[in-house]
PDB file of C-alpha atoms in Angstrom:
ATOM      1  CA  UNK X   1       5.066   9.013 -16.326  1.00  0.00           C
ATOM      2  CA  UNK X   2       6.673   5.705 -15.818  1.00  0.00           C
ATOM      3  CA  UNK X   3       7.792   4.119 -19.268  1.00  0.00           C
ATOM      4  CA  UNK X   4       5.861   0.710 -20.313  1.00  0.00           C
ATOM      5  CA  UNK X   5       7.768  -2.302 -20.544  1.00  0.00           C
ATOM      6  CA  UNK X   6       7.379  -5.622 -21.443  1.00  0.00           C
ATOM      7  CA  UNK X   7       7.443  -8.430 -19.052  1.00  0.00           C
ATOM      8  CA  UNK X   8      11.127  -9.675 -20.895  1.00  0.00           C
ATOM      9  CA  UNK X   9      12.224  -6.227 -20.145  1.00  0.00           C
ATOM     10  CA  UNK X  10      11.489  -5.957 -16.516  1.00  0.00           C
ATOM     11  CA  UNK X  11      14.577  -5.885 -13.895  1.00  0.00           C
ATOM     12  CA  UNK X  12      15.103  -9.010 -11.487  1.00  0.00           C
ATOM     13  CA  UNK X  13      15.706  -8.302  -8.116  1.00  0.00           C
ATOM     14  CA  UNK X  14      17.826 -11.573  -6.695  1.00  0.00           C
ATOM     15  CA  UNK X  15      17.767 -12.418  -3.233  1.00  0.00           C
ATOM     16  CA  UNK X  16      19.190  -9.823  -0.386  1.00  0.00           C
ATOM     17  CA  UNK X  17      19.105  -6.295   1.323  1.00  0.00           C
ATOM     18  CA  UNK X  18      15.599  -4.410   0.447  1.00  0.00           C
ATOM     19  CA  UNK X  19      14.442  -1.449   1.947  1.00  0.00           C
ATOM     20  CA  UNK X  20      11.036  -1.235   2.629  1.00  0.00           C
ATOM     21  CA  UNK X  21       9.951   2.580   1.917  1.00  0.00           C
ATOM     22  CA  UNK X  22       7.866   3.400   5.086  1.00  0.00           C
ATOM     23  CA  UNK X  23       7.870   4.329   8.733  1.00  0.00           C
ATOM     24  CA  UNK X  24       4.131   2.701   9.479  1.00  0.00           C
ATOM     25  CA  UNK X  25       5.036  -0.873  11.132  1.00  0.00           C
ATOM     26  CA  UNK X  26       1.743  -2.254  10.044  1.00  0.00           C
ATOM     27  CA  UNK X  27       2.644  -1.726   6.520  1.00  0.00           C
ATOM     28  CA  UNK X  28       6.874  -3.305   7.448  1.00  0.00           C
ATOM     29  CA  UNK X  29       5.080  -6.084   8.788  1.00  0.00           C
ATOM     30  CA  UNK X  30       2.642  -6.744   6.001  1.00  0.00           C
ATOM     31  CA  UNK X  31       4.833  -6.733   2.923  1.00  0.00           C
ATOM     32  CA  UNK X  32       8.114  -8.110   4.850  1.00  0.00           C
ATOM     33  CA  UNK X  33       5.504 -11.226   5.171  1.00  0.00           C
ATOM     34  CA  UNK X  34       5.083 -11.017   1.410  1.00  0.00           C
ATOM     35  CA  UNK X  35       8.364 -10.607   0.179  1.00  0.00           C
ATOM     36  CA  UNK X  36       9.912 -13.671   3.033  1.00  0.00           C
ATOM     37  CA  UNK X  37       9.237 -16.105   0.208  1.00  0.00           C
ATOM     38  CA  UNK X  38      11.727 -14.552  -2.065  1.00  0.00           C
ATOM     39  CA  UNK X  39      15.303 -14.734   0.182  1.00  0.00           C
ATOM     40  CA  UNK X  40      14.622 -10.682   1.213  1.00  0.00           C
ATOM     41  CA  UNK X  41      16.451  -9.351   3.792  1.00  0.00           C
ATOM     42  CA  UNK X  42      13.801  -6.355   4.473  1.00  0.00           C
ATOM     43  CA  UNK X  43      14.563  -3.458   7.005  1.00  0.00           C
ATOM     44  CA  UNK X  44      12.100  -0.355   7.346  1.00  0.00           C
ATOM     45  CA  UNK X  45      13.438   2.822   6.101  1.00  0.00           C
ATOM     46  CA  UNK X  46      12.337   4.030   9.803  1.00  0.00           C
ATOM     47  CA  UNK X  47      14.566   1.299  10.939  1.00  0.00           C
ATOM     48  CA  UNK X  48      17.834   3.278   9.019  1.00  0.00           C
ATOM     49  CA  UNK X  49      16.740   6.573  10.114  1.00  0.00           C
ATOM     50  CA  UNK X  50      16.018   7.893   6.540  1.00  0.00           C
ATOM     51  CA  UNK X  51      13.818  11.007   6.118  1.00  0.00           C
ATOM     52  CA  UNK X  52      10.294  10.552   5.020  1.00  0.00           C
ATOM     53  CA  UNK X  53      10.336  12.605   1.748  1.00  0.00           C
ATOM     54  CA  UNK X  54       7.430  15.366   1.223  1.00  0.00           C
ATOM     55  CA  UNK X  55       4.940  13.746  -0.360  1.00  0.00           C
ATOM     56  CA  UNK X  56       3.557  16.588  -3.146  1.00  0.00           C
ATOM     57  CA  UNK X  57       2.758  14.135  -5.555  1.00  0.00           C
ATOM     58  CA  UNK X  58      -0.533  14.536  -7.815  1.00  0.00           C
ATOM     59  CA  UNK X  59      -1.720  10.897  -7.563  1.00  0.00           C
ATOM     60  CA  UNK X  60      -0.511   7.630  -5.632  1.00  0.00           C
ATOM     61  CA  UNK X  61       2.081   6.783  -8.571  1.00  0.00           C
ATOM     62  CA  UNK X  62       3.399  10.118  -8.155  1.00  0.00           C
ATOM     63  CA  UNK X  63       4.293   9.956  -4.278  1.00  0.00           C
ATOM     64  CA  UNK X  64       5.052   6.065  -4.408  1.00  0.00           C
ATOM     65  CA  UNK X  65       7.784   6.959  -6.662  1.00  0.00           C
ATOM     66  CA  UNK X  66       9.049   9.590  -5.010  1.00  0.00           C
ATOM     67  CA  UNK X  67       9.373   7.455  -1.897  1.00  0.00           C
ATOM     68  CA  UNK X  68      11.005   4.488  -3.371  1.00  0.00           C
ATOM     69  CA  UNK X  69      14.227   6.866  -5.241  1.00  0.00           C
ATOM     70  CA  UNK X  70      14.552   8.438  -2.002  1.00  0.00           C
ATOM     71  CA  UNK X  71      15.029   5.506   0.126  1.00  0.00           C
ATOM     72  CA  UNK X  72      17.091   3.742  -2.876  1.00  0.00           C
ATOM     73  CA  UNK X  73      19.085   6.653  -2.771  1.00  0.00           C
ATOM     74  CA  UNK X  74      19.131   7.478   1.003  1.00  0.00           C
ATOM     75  CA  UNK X  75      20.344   3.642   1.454  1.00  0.00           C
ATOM     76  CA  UNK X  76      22.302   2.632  -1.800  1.00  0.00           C
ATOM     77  CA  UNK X  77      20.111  -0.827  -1.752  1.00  0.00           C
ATOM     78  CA  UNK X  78      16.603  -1.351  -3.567  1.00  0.00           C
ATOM     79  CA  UNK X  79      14.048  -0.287  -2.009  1.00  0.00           C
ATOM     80  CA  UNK X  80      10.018  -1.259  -2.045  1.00  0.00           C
ATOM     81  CA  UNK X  81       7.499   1.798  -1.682  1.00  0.00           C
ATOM     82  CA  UNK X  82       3.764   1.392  -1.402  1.00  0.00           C
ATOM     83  CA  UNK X  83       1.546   3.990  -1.548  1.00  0.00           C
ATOM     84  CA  UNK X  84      -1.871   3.342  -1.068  1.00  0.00           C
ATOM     85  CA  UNK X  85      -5.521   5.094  -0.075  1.00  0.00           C
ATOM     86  CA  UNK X  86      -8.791   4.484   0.720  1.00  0.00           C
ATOM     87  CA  UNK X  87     -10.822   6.185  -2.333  1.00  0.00           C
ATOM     88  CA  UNK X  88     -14.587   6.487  -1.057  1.00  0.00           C
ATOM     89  CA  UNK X  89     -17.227   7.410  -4.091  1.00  0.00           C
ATOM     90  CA  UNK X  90     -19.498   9.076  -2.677  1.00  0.00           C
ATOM     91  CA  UNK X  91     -17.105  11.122  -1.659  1.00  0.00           C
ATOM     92  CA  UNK X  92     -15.261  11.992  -4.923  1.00  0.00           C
ATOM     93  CA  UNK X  93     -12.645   9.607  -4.199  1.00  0.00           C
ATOM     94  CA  UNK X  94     -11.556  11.128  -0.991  1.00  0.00           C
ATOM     95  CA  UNK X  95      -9.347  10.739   1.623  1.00  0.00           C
ATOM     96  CA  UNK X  96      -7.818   8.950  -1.752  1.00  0.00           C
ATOM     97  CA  UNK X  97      -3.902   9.920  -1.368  1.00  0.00           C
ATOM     98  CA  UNK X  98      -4.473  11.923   1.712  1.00  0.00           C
ATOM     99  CA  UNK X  99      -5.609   8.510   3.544  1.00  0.00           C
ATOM    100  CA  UNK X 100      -2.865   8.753   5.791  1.00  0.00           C
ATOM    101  CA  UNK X 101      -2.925  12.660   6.775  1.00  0.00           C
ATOM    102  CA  UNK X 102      -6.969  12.430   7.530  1.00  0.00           C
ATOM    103  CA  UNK X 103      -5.589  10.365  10.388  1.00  0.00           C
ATOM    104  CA  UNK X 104      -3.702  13.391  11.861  1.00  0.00           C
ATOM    105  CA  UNK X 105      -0.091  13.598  12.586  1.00  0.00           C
ATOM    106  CA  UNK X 106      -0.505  11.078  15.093  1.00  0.00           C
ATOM    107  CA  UNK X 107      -1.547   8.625  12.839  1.00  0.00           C
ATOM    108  CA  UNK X 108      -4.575   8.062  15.056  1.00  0.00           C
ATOM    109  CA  UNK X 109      -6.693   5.831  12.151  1.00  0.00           C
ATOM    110  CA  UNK X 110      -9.845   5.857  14.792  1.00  0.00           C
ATOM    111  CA  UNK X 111     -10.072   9.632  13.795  1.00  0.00           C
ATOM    112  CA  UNK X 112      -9.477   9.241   9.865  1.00  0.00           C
ATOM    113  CA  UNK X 113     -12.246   6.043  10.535  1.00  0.00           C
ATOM    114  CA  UNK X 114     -14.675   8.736  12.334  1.00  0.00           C
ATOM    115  CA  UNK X 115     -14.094  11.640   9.958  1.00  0.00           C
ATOM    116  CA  UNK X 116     -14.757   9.556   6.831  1.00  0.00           C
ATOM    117  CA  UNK X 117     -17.991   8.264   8.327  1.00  0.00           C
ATOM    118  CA  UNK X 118     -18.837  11.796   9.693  1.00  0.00           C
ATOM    119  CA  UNK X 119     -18.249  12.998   5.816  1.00  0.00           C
ATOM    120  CA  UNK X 120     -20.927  10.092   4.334  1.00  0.00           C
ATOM    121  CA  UNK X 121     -23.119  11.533   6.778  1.00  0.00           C
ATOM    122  CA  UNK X 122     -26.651   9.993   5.535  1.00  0.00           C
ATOM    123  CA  UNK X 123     -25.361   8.567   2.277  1.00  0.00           C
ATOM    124  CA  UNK X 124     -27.068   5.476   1.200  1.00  0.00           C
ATOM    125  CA  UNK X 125     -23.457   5.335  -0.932  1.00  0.00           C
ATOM    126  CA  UNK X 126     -21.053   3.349   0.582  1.00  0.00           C
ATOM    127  CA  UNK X 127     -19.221   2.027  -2.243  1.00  0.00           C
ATOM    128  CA  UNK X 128     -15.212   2.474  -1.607  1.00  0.00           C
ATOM    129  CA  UNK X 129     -12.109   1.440  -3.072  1.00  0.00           C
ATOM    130  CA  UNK X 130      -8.668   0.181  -1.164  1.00  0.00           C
ATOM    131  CA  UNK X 131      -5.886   1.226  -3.892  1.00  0.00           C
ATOM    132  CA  UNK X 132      -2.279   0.225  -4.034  1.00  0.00           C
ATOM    133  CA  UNK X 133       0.607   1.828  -5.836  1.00  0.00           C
ATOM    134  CA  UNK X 134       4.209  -0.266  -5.019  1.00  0.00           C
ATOM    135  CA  UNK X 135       7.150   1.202  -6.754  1.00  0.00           C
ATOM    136  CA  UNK X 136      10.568  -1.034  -6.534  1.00  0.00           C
ATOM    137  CA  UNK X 137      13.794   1.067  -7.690  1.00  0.00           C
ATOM    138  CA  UNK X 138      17.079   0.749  -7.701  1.00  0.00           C
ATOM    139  CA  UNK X 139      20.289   3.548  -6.448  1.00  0.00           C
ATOM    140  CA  UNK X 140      21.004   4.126 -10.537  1.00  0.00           C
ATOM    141  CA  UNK X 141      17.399   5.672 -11.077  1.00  0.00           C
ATOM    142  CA  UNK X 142      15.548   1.874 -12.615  1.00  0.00           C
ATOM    143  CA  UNK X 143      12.174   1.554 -11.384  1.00  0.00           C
ATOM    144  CA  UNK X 144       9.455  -0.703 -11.807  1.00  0.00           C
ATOM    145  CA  UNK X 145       5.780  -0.019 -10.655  1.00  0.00           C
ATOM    146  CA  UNK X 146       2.630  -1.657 -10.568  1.00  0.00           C
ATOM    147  CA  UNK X 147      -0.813  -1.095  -9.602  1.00  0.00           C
ATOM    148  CA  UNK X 148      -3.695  -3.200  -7.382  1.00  0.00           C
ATOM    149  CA  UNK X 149      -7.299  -2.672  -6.096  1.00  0.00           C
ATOM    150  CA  UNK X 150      -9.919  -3.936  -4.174  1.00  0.00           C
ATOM    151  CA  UNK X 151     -13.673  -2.943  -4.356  1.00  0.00           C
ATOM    152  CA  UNK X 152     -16.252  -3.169  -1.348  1.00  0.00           C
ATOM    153  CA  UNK X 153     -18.225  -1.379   0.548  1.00  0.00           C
ATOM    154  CA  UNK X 154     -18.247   0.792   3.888  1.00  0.00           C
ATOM    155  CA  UNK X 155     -19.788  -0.251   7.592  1.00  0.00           C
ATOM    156  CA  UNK X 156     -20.261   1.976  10.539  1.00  0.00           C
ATOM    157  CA  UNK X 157     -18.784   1.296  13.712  1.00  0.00           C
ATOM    158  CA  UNK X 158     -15.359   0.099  12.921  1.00  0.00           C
ATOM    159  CA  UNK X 159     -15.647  -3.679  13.518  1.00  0.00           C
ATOM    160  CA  UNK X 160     -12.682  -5.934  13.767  1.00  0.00           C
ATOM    161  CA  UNK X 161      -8.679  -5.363  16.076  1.00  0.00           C
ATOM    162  CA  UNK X 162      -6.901  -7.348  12.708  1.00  0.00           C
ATOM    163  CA  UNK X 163      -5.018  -5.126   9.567  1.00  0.00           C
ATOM    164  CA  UNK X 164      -4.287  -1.428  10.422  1.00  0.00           C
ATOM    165  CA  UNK X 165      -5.386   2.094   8.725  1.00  0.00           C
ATOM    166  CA  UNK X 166      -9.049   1.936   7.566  1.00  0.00           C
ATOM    167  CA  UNK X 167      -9.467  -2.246   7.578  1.00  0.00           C
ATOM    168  CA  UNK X 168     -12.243  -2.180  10.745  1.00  0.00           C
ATOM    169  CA  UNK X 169     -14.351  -0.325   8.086  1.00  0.00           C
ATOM    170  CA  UNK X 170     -14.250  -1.723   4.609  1.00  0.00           C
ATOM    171  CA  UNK X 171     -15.775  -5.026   3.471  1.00  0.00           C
ATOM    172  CA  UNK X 172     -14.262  -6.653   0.497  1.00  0.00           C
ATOM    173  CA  UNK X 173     -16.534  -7.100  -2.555  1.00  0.00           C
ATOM    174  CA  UNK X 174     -17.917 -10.779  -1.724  1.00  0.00           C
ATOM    175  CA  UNK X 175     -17.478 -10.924   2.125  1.00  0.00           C
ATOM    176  CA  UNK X 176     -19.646 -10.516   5.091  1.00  0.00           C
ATOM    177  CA  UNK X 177     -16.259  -8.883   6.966  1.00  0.00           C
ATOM    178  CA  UNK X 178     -13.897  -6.360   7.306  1.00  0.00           C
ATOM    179  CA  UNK X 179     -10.178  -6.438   6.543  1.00  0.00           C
ATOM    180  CA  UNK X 180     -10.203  -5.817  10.874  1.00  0.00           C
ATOM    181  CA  UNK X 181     -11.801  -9.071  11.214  1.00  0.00           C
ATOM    182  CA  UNK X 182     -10.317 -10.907   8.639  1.00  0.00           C
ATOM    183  CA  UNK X 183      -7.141 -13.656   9.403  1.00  0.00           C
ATOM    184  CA  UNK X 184      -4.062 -12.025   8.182  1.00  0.00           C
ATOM    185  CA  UNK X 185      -3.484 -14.621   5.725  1.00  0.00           C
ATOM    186  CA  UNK X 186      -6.611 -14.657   4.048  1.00  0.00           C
ATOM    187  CA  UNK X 187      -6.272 -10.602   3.988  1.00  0.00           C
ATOM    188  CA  UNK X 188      -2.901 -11.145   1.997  1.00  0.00           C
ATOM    189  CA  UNK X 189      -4.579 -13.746  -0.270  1.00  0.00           C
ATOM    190  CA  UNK X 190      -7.111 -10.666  -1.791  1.00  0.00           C
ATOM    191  CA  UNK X 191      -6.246  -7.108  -0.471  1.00  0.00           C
ATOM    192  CA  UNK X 192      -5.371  -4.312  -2.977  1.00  0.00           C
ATOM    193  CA  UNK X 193      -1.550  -4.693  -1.974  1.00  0.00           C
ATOM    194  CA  UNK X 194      -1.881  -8.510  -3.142  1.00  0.00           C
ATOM    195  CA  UNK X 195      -2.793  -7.788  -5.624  1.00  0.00           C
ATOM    196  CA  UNK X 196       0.015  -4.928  -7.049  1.00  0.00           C
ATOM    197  CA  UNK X 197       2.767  -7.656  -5.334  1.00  0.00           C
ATOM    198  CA  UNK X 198       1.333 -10.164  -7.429  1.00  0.00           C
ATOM    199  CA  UNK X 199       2.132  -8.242 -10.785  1.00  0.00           C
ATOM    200  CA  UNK X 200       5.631  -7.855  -9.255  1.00  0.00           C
ATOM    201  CA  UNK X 201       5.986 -11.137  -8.239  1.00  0.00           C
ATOM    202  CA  UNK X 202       5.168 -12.199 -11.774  1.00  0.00           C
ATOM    203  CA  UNK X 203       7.586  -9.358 -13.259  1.00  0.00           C
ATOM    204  CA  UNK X 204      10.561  -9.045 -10.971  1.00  0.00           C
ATOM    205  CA  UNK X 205      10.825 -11.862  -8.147  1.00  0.00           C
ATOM    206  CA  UNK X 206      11.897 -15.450  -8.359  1.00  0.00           C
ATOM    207  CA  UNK X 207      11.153 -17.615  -4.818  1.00  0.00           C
ATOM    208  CA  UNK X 208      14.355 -18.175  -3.173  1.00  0.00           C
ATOM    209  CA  UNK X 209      16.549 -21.152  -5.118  1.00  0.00           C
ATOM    210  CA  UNK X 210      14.945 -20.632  -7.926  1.00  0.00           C
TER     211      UNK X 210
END
């Protein structure tokens, strides 16, 4: 388990090389937005040829870690993991950290999308949960993690060409649309991965000559 620290004992990251942890473009694209403020030079970890690691981790903290030291490593530069899942309650938290892998090894989300809805079945429950894990460490082993989460609720068919993954089906807690219909920017203003790079934003980053 990843040790607690206080906010005065939290690494900086200054301005440079970071390696975003991933091989999904959807997710480069939508934290290299993030992260632009802050003077980071982002490349994918796809982009450098790196191995996706075997994910065998327990929980999303688990695997987010393991894909952040391995791209640190891999590169010798930080490097930015996110792990994140849809977590659907009336189905015990499933797909949960096997989001990605319901979508097959294609990564074909329309079939994740269809066998989550084929799962609810009838269920009048359609309460779900978007989590975020991100994990920044560093070649010598420092990490720093943080956690984010949006609530809302599930629609049937997908609705929405915006986001990737499972957006054309969830509606955010207080909307009347889905994270597929929704302009990118006011996405990034209130998803679940706002909302962990907020906490490391607050913790870690400084905008650029600052």
């Amino acid at each position: 388990m990843a040790r607690k620290r206080t906010p005065l004992s939290r690494r900086r990251l200054p301005p440079g090389k970071l390696v975003i942890a991933t091989h999904n473009p959807g997710k480069l694209a939508e934290i290299s937005v993030l992260v632009a403020p802050f003077g980071m030079e982002t490349q994918s970890a796809g982009d450098l040829g790196l191995i996706e690691p075997e994910e065998d981790g327990a929980t999303f903290l688990d695997n987010v870690r393991i894909k952040a030291h391995a791209a640190a490593r891999a590169a010798n530069l930080p490097a930015l993991a996110d792990d994140s899942g849809l977590c659907v309650a009336a189905l015990d938290g499933q797909p949960g950290i096997y989001s990605a892998r319901w979508a097959g090894p294609r990564k074909d989300f329309r079939i994740a999308m269809e066998r989550v809805q084929l799962a609810l079945g009838d269920s009048l429950d359609r309460r779900a949960t978007f989590v975020c894990w991100l994990a920044l460490a560093w070649p010598d082993g420092h990490e720093e993690v943080f956690e984010g989460m949006v609530r809302g609720t599930l629609t049937w068919p997908p609705r929405g060409e915006r986001g990737f993954g499972y957006d054309p089906i969830f509606i955010p807690e207080g909307y009347d649309i889905t994270f597929g219909e929704m302009d990118p920017d006011a996405k990034h203003a209130i998803s679940h991965r706002a909302v962990a790079f907020n906490k490391l934003v607050a913790a870690c980053l400084r905008p650029e000559g600052t």
